[in-house]
Coordinates of C-alpha atoms and ligand atoms in Angstrom, one line a residue:
M656 CA 120.7 -42.1 -207.4
T657 CA 122.2 -45.1 -205.7
I658 CA 122.8 -45.6 -202.0
K659 CA 125.2 -48.3 -200.8
D660 CA 125.5 -50.2 -197.6
K661 CA 128.8 -50.9 -195.6
F662 CA 129.7 -53.7 -198.0
G663 CA 129.0 -51.6 -201.2
R664 CA 125.6 -53.3 -201.9
P665 CA 123.2 -50.9 -203.6
L666 CA 119.6 -50.6 -202.5
R667 CA 117.6 -52.0 -205.5
D668 CA 114.8 -54.2 -204.4
L669 CA 111.8 -53.6 -202.1
R670 CA 109.6 -56.4 -200.8
I671 CA 106.4 -55.2 -199.4
S672 CA 104.3 -57.3 -197.1
V673 CA 100.8 -56.1 -197.5
T674 CA 99.2 -58.4 -194.9
D675 CA 100.4 -60.8 -192.2
R676 CA 97.4 -63.0 -192.7
C677 CA 97.2 -66.1 -194.8
N678 CA 94.6 -68.8 -195.7
F679 CA 97.4 -71.5 -195.8
R680 CA 99.3 -72.9 -192.8
C681 CA 102.5 -74.1 -194.6
S682 CA 104.4 -76.0 -192.0
Y683 CA 107.7 -74.2 -192.9
C684 CA 106.1 -70.8 -192.6
M685 CA 103.0 -70.5 -190.5
P686 CA 102.6 -73.8 -188.6
K687 CA 99.1 -74.3 -187.3
E688 CA 100.3 -75.0 -183.8
I689 CA 101.5 -71.4 -183.5
F690 CA 99.2 -69.7 -186.0
G691 CA 96.0 -71.2 -184.7
H692 CA 92.5 -69.9 -184.0
N693 CA 93.7 -67.7 -181.1
Y694 CA 96.6 -66.2 -183.0
E695 CA 96.3 -62.4 -183.0
F696 CA 97.0 -60.9 -186.4
L697 CA 97.5 -57.2 -186.9
P698 CA 94.4 -55.0 -186.6
R699 CA 93.5 -53.2 -189.8
A700 CA 94.4 -49.8 -188.4
D701 CA 98.0 -51.0 -187.9
L702 CA 98.5 -51.8 -191.5
L703 CA 100.0 -49.2 -193.8
T704 CA 97.3 -47.8 -196.1
F705 CA 97.7 -48.0 -199.9
E706 CA 98.5 -44.3 -199.9
E707 CA 101.2 -44.7 -197.3
I708 CA 102.7 -47.7 -199.1
T709 CA 102.7 -45.8 -202.4
R710 CA 104.3 -42.8 -200.9
V711 CA 107.2 -44.9 -199.4
A712 CA 107.6 -46.6 -202.8
H713 CA 107.9 -43.3 -204.6
V714 CA 110.5 -42.1 -202.1
M715 CA 112.4 -45.4 -202.5
A716 CA 112.3 -45.1 -206.3
H717 CA 114.0 -41.8 -206.1
I718 CA 116.9 -43.4 -204.2
G719 CA 117.4 -46.4 -206.5
I720 CA 114.7 -49.0 -206.0
R721 CA 114.2 -50.8 -209.4
K722 CA 112.0 -53.6 -208.4
I723 CA 109.0 -54.0 -206.0
R724 CA 107.6 -57.3 -205.0
L725 CA 104.3 -57.6 -203.2
T726 CA 104.1 -60.4 -200.7
G727 CA 102.9 -61.3 -197.2
G728 CA 101.3 -63.4 -195.7
E729 CA 99.1 -63.9 -198.7
P730 CA 99.0 -60.6 -200.7
L731 CA 95.8 -61.5 -202.5
L732 CA 93.9 -61.5 -199.2
R733 CA 94.5 -57.8 -198.8
R734 CA 91.2 -56.3 -199.8
D735 CA 91.3 -54.4 -203.2
I736 CA 94.9 -55.3 -203.7
E737 CA 94.6 -54.4 -207.4
I738 CA 94.1 -50.8 -206.4
L739 CA 97.5 -50.8 -204.7
V740 CA 98.9 -52.5 -207.8
R741 CA 97.5 -49.7 -210.0
L742 CA 99.1 -47.0 -207.8
L743 CA 102.5 -48.7 -207.7
A744 CA 102.5 -49.5 -211.4
Q745 CA 102.6 -45.8 -212.1
I746 CA 106.0 -45.4 -210.6
P747 CA 108.4 -45.0 -213.6
N748 CA 111.3 -47.5 -214.1
V749 CA 110.2 -49.9 -211.4
E750 CA 109.3 -53.5 -212.2
L751 CA 106.3 -54.7 -210.1
A752 CA 106.0 -58.3 -209.1
M753 CA 103.9 -60.4 -206.7
T754 CA 104.4 -63.8 -204.9
T755 CA 101.2 -65.6 -204.2
N756 CA 99.9 -69.0 -203.1
A757 CA 97.4 -68.6 -206.0
S758 CA 94.4 -69.7 -203.9
I759 CA 92.3 -66.9 -205.4
L760 CA 94.5 -66.1 -208.5
E761 CA 91.9 -67.4 -210.9
A762 CA 89.5 -64.7 -209.8
K763 CA 92.2 -62.0 -209.5
A764 CA 94.6 -62.6 -212.4
H765 CA 92.7 -60.4 -214.9
A766 CA 92.4 -57.4 -212.5
L767 CA 96.1 -57.7 -211.6
K768 CA 97.2 -57.7 -215.2
D769 CA 94.8 -54.8 -216.0
A770 CA 96.2 -52.8 -213.0
G771 CA 99.7 -53.1 -214.4
L772 CA 101.4 -55.9 -212.5
N773 CA 104.4 -57.0 -214.5
R774 CA 105.3 -60.4 -213.1
I775 CA 103.9 -63.1 -210.9
T776 CA 105.4 -65.9 -208.9
V777 CA 103.2 -68.8 -207.7
S778 CA 104.2 -71.1 -204.8
L779 CA 103.4 -74.8 -205.3
D780 CA 105.2 -77.5 -203.3
A781 CA 103.8 -80.7 -204.9
L782 CA 101.5 -82.0 -207.6
D783 CA 100.6 -84.9 -205.4
E784 CA 97.4 -84.0 -203.6
D785 CA 98.2 -85.6 -200.3
T786 CA 101.7 -84.1 -200.1
F787 CA 100.4 -80.6 -201.1
K788 CA 97.7 -80.7 -198.5
E789 CA 100.2 -81.9 -195.9
M790 CA 102.4 -78.9 -196.7
N791 CA 99.7 -76.2 -197.0
D792 CA 97.8 -77.7 -194.0
A793 CA 94.6 -76.0 -195.1
D794 CA 93.2 -78.8 -197.2
F795 CA 93.8 -76.8 -200.3
P796 CA 93.7 -78.8 -203.6
V797 CA 96.5 -78.7 -206.2
Q798 CA 94.1 -78.2 -209.1
R799 CA 93.0 -74.8 -207.9
V800 CA 96.6 -73.6 -207.9
L801 CA 97.1 -75.0 -211.4
D802 CA 93.9 -73.3 -212.5
G803 CA 95.2 -70.0 -211.1
I804 CA 98.5 -70.5 -213.0
Q805 CA 96.6 -71.2 -216.2
T806 CA 94.4 -68.1 -215.8
A807 CA 97.4 -66.0 -215.1
A808 CA 99.1 -67.3 -218.3
D809 CA 95.9 -66.8 -220.3
V810 CA 95.7 -63.1 -219.3
G811 CA 99.3 -62.6 -220.4
F812 CA 101.7 -63.2 -217.5
S813 CA 104.8 -64.8 -219.0
P814 CA 107.0 -66.5 -217.9
I815 CA 105.4 -67.4 -214.6
K816 CA 107.8 -68.5 -211.9
I817 CA 106.8 -71.4 -209.6
N818 CA 108.4 -71.6 -206.2
M819 CA 108.7 -75.0 -204.6
V820 CA 110.2 -75.3 -201.1
I821 CA 111.8 -78.7 -200.7
K822 CA 111.7 -80.5 -197.3
R823 CA 113.6 -83.7 -197.0
G824 CA 111.3 -86.7 -196.5
V825 CA 108.2 -84.6 -197.2
N826 CA 108.2 -83.5 -200.9
E827 CA 111.6 -84.6 -202.3
K828 CA 109.8 -87.3 -204.2
D829 CA 107.8 -84.5 -205.9
I830 CA 110.9 -82.9 -207.4
L831 CA 110.8 -85.0 -210.6
P832 CA 107.1 -84.9 -211.2
M833 CA 107.1 -81.1 -210.8
A834 CA 110.1 -80.8 -213.2
R835 CA 108.4 -83.1 -215.7
Y836 CA 105.1 -81.2 -215.5
F837 CA 106.6 -77.7 -216.0
H838 CA 109.3 -78.8 -218.5
G839 CA 108.3 -77.2 -221.9
S840 CA 105.5 -75.2 -220.3
G841 CA 107.2 -71.8 -220.6
H842 CA 107.0 -71.4 -216.8
I843 CA 110.1 -71.4 -214.7
L844 CA 110.1 -73.9 -211.8
R845 CA 112.4 -72.8 -208.9
F846 CA 113.5 -75.1 -206.1
I847 CA 114.0 -73.4 -202.8
E848 CA 116.1 -74.9 -200.0
F849 CA 114.1 -75.0 -196.7
M850 CA 115.3 -72.0 -194.7
D851 CA 115.6 -71.3 -191.0
V852 CA 113.5 -68.1 -191.2
G853 CA 111.5 -67.3 -188.1
S854 CA 111.6 -69.4 -185.0
T855 CA 108.4 -71.4 -185.4
N856 CA 109.0 -73.8 -188.2
D857 CA 111.2 -76.3 -186.3
W858 CA 114.0 -76.0 -188.8
R859 CA 116.8 -78.5 -188.8
M860 CA 119.7 -78.8 -191.3
D861 CA 118.8 -82.4 -191.8
D862 CA 115.6 -81.3 -193.4
V863 CA 117.4 -79.3 -196.1
I864 CA 118.1 -80.9 -199.4
P865 CA 121.1 -79.1 -200.8
A866 CA 120.7 -77.4 -204.2
Q867 CA 123.4 -79.6 -205.7
E868 CA 121.4 -82.7 -204.8
I869 CA 118.3 -81.2 -206.4
V870 CA 120.2 -80.4 -209.6
D871 CA 121.6 -84.0 -209.6
I872 CA 118.1 -85.5 -209.3
I873 CA 116.9 -83.6 -212.3
H874 CA 120.0 -83.9 -214.4
A875 CA 119.9 -87.7 -214.1
E876 CA 116.6 -87.8 -215.9
M877 CA 116.5 -84.5 -217.9
P878 CA 120.1 -83.2 -218.5
I879 CA 120.5 -79.5 -217.6
E880 CA 123.4 -77.0 -217.9
P881 CA 124.0 -73.8 -216.0
I882 CA 123.3 -70.4 -217.5
E883 CA 124.3 -66.9 -216.7
P884 CA 122.2 -64.8 -214.2
N885 CA 119.9 -62.3 -215.8
Y886 CA 121.3 -59.6 -213.5
Q887 CA 123.7 -59.1 -210.6
G888 CA 122.0 -60.1 -207.4
E889 CA 119.6 -62.6 -208.8
V890 CA 118.7 -65.1 -206.0
A891 CA 118.2 -68.2 -208.2
N892 CA 121.0 -70.1 -209.9
R893 CA 119.7 -70.7 -213.5
W894 CA 119.8 -74.0 -215.3
R895 CA 118.6 -74.8 -218.9
Y896 CA 117.3 -78.1 -220.2
K897 CA 119.7 -79.3 -222.9
D898 CA 116.7 -80.5 -225.0
G899 CA 115.3 -76.9 -225.2
G900 CA 112.5 -77.6 -222.6
G901 CA 113.1 -74.2 -220.9
E902 CA 114.8 -73.4 -217.6
V903 CA 114.7 -74.1 -213.9
G904 CA 116.1 -72.2 -211.0
V905 CA 117.6 -73.3 -207.7
I906 CA 117.6 -71.0 -204.6
A907 CA 120.4 -72.2 -202.4
S908 CA 120.1 -69.8 -199.6
V909 CA 121.4 -72.3 -197.0
T910 CA 124.2 -74.2 -198.8
Q911 CA 125.3 -71.4 -201.2
P912 CA 124.4 -68.1 -199.5
F913 CA 124.2 -65.0 -201.7
C914 CA 124.4 -62.2 -199.1
G915 CA 127.3 -60.6 -201.0
N916 CA 124.8 -59.5 -203.7
C917 CA 121.8 -58.8 -201.5
T918 CA 120.1 -55.6 -202.5
R919 CA 116.8 -56.2 -200.8
L920 CA 115.0 -54.2 -198.2
R921 CA 111.7 -55.4 -196.7
L922 CA 108.7 -53.3 -195.5
S923 CA 106.4 -55.1 -193.1
A924 CA 102.7 -54.8 -193.2
K925 CA 102.8 -52.3 -190.3
G926 CA 105.5 -50.2 -191.8
E927 CA 108.8 -51.4 -190.4
L928 CA 111.9 -51.7 -192.5
Y929 CA 114.0 -54.8 -192.2
T930 CA 117.4 -54.9 -193.9
C931 CA 117.6 -58.7 -193.7
L932 CA 115.2 -61.6 -193.9
F933 CA 116.7 -62.7 -190.6
G934 CA 116.4 -59.4 -188.9
V935 CA 115.0 -59.1 -185.4
N936 CA 114.4 -55.4 -185.1
G937 CA 112.5 -53.5 -187.7
H938 CA 112.9 -49.7 -188.2
D939 CA 109.5 -48.0 -187.7
L940 CA 108.6 -45.8 -190.6
R941 CA 104.8 -45.7 -190.0
S942 CA 105.1 -43.4 -186.9
M943 CA 107.1 -40.8 -188.8
I944 CA 104.7 -41.0 -191.8
R945 CA 101.7 -40.5 -189.5
A946 CA 103.4 -37.7 -187.7
G947 CA 103.6 -35.7 -190.9
A948 CA 107.2 -36.3 -192.0
S949 CA 108.2 -34.9 -195.4
D950 CA 109.4 -37.0 -198.4
Q951 CA 112.9 -35.6 -197.8
E952 CA 112.8 -36.8 -194.1
I953 CA 111.6 -40.2 -195.1
S954 CA 114.2 -40.5 -197.7
E955 CA 117.0 -39.5 -195.3
R956 CA 115.7 -42.0 -192.7
I957 CA 115.8 -44.9 -195.3
T958 CA 119.3 -43.8 -196.4
N959 CA 120.4 -43.8 -192.8
I960 CA 119.1 -47.3 -192.3
W961 CA 120.7 -48.7 -195.5
Q962 CA 124.1 -47.1 -195.3
P963 CA 125.3 -48.8 -192.1
R964 CA 123.8 -52.2 -193.1
Q965 CA 126.1 -55.1 -192.5
D966 CA 123.7 -58.1 -192.6
R967 CA 125.0 -61.3 -194.0
Y968 CA 123.1 -63.8 -191.9
S969 CA 123.2 -66.7 -194.4
E970 CA 126.9 -66.5 -194.8
I971 CA 127.6 -66.7 -191.1
R972 CA 124.8 -69.2 -190.3
S973 CA 125.9 -71.5 -187.5
S974 CA 124.3 -73.5 -184.7
E975 CA 124.6 -70.3 -182.7
T976 CA 122.9 -68.0 -185.1
S977 CA 120.1 -70.4 -186.0
S978 CA 118.9 -70.3 -182.4
L979 CA 118.8 -66.5 -182.2
P980 CA 115.4 -64.8 -182.1
K981 CA 114.1 -64.0 -185.6
V982 CA 111.2 -62.4 -187.2
E983 CA 108.6 -64.6 -189.0
M984 CA 108.7 -64.6 -192.8
S985 CA 104.9 -64.3 -193.0
Y986 CA 105.3 -61.0 -191.1
I987 CA 108.0 -59.3 -193.1
G988 CA 107.4 -60.9 -196.4
G989 CA 109.2 -63.7 -198.2
Ligands
LIG423 N1 101.9 -66.4 -199.4 C1 102.6 -66.1 -200.6 C2 103.2 -67.4 -201.1 O1 103.3 -68.4 -200.4 O2 103.7 -67.4 -202.3 C3 103.7 -65.1 -200.4 C4 104.5 -65.1 -199.1 S1 105.5 -66.5 -198.8 C5 106.2 -66.1 -197.2 C6 106.8 -66.1 -200.0 C7 107.7 -67.3 -200.4 O3 108.5 -67.7 -199.2 C8 106.9 -68.6 -200.8 O4 107.3 -69.0 -202.1 C9 107.2 -69.6 -199.8 O5 107.3 -70.9 -200.3 C10 108.6 -69.1 -199.3 N2 108.9 -69.6 -197.9 C11 108.2 -69.5 -196.8 N3 108.8 -70.0 -195.7 C12 110.0 -70.6 -196.2 C13 111.1 -71.3 -195.6 N4 111.1 -71.6 -194.3 N5 112.1 -71.7 -196.4 C14 112.1 -71.3 -197.8 N6 111.1 -70.7 -198.4 C15 110.1 -70.3 -197.6
LIG424 FE1 101.0 -68.5 -196.4 FE2 102.8 -68.2 -198.2 FE3 103.5 -68.7 -195.7 FE4 102.4 -70.6 -197.1 S1 104.4 -69.6 -197.5 S2 101.8 -70.0 -195.0 S3 101.0 -69.5 -198.4 S4 102.5 -66.9 -196.4
LIG425 FE1 120.1 -60.8 -197.7 FE2 120.0 -61.4 -195.1 FE3 119.3 -63.2 -197.0 FE4 121.8 -62.6 -196.6 S1 120.5 -63.5 -195.1 S2 120.7 -62.8 -198.6 S3 121.7 -60.4 -196.2 S4 118.2 -61.2 -196.6

């Protein structure tokens, strides 16, 4: 079954934020000045339980979801996350992925693989220790992320995608060292334009390095050529090293928006659905689940949320829209 929104975009991908907490304070996502010691994260009782998440996922699989990504906040901080992975991995015809900062991946990789996780994406913004620490703002060393990636590869995750958010003047000098490091490794490095998600990261267009500039920087040293997307709606533009050293991706959500193919729905940690990363109002599912709604009723609600969807924020971004109130990415999941 396929349900389509107002622009004919099918509902295919579900991103589930399993926690709003994180042990990093990346300046572009959870800046310390806002997410400080006094910040109030969601109490445990507010979070959807594993059973509730799994139920929603089953219902969504019936109406066309083919891929689920666990995210957050930091998904590995949700206690016993591998139990949720095991439950979700049993849903037929659905690929299960996770995006993580890898801070505890070394300890968790084996359990995640064993539980049935299909794919893993690791975020890493620099190989240079000072730059990485400046960006994660939690004094977290590069080597532990690299160890997490290695352990994930050792237990059989392949290829591993590496997400690198680029901020002008902060880690643009790290583009080439990162490209050199992952060239030939079998992992896929993806450069992400700094986005104006949420309202706390002090986004300015001047801080964005356009994807084309990133491609030019790499191409000048290691020639690359474009390749076809793996599937319709893939967010990254794919490029291949001409010398056979593998591929890189560029996610140009600011300079080359891809709303036309956006098949993603987001479920927040407390059970609200967001039809766009730049949504303001979520649709509360948790209350109806806890009030005893049937699968049929939940399915109808999701369909009624998806069908009128007209979001295309990145395509209509302007100085006006960028100052509108927005939900934080750590809350609805990246
Ligand atoms: N904590 C996990 C992690 O960092 O991988 C998962 C959640 S994080 C919100 C998901 C992804 O969103 C990460 O790869 C992160 O780099 C990216 N991200 C967060 N804020 C961003 C922003 N302002 N612009 C672009 N990407 C961003
Ligand atoms: Fe945490 Fe990921 Fe946001 Fe960084 S990007 S603060 S690791 S949720
Ligand atoms: Fe999808 Fe909204 Fe991002 Fe456009 S701005 S690609 S509609 S999440």
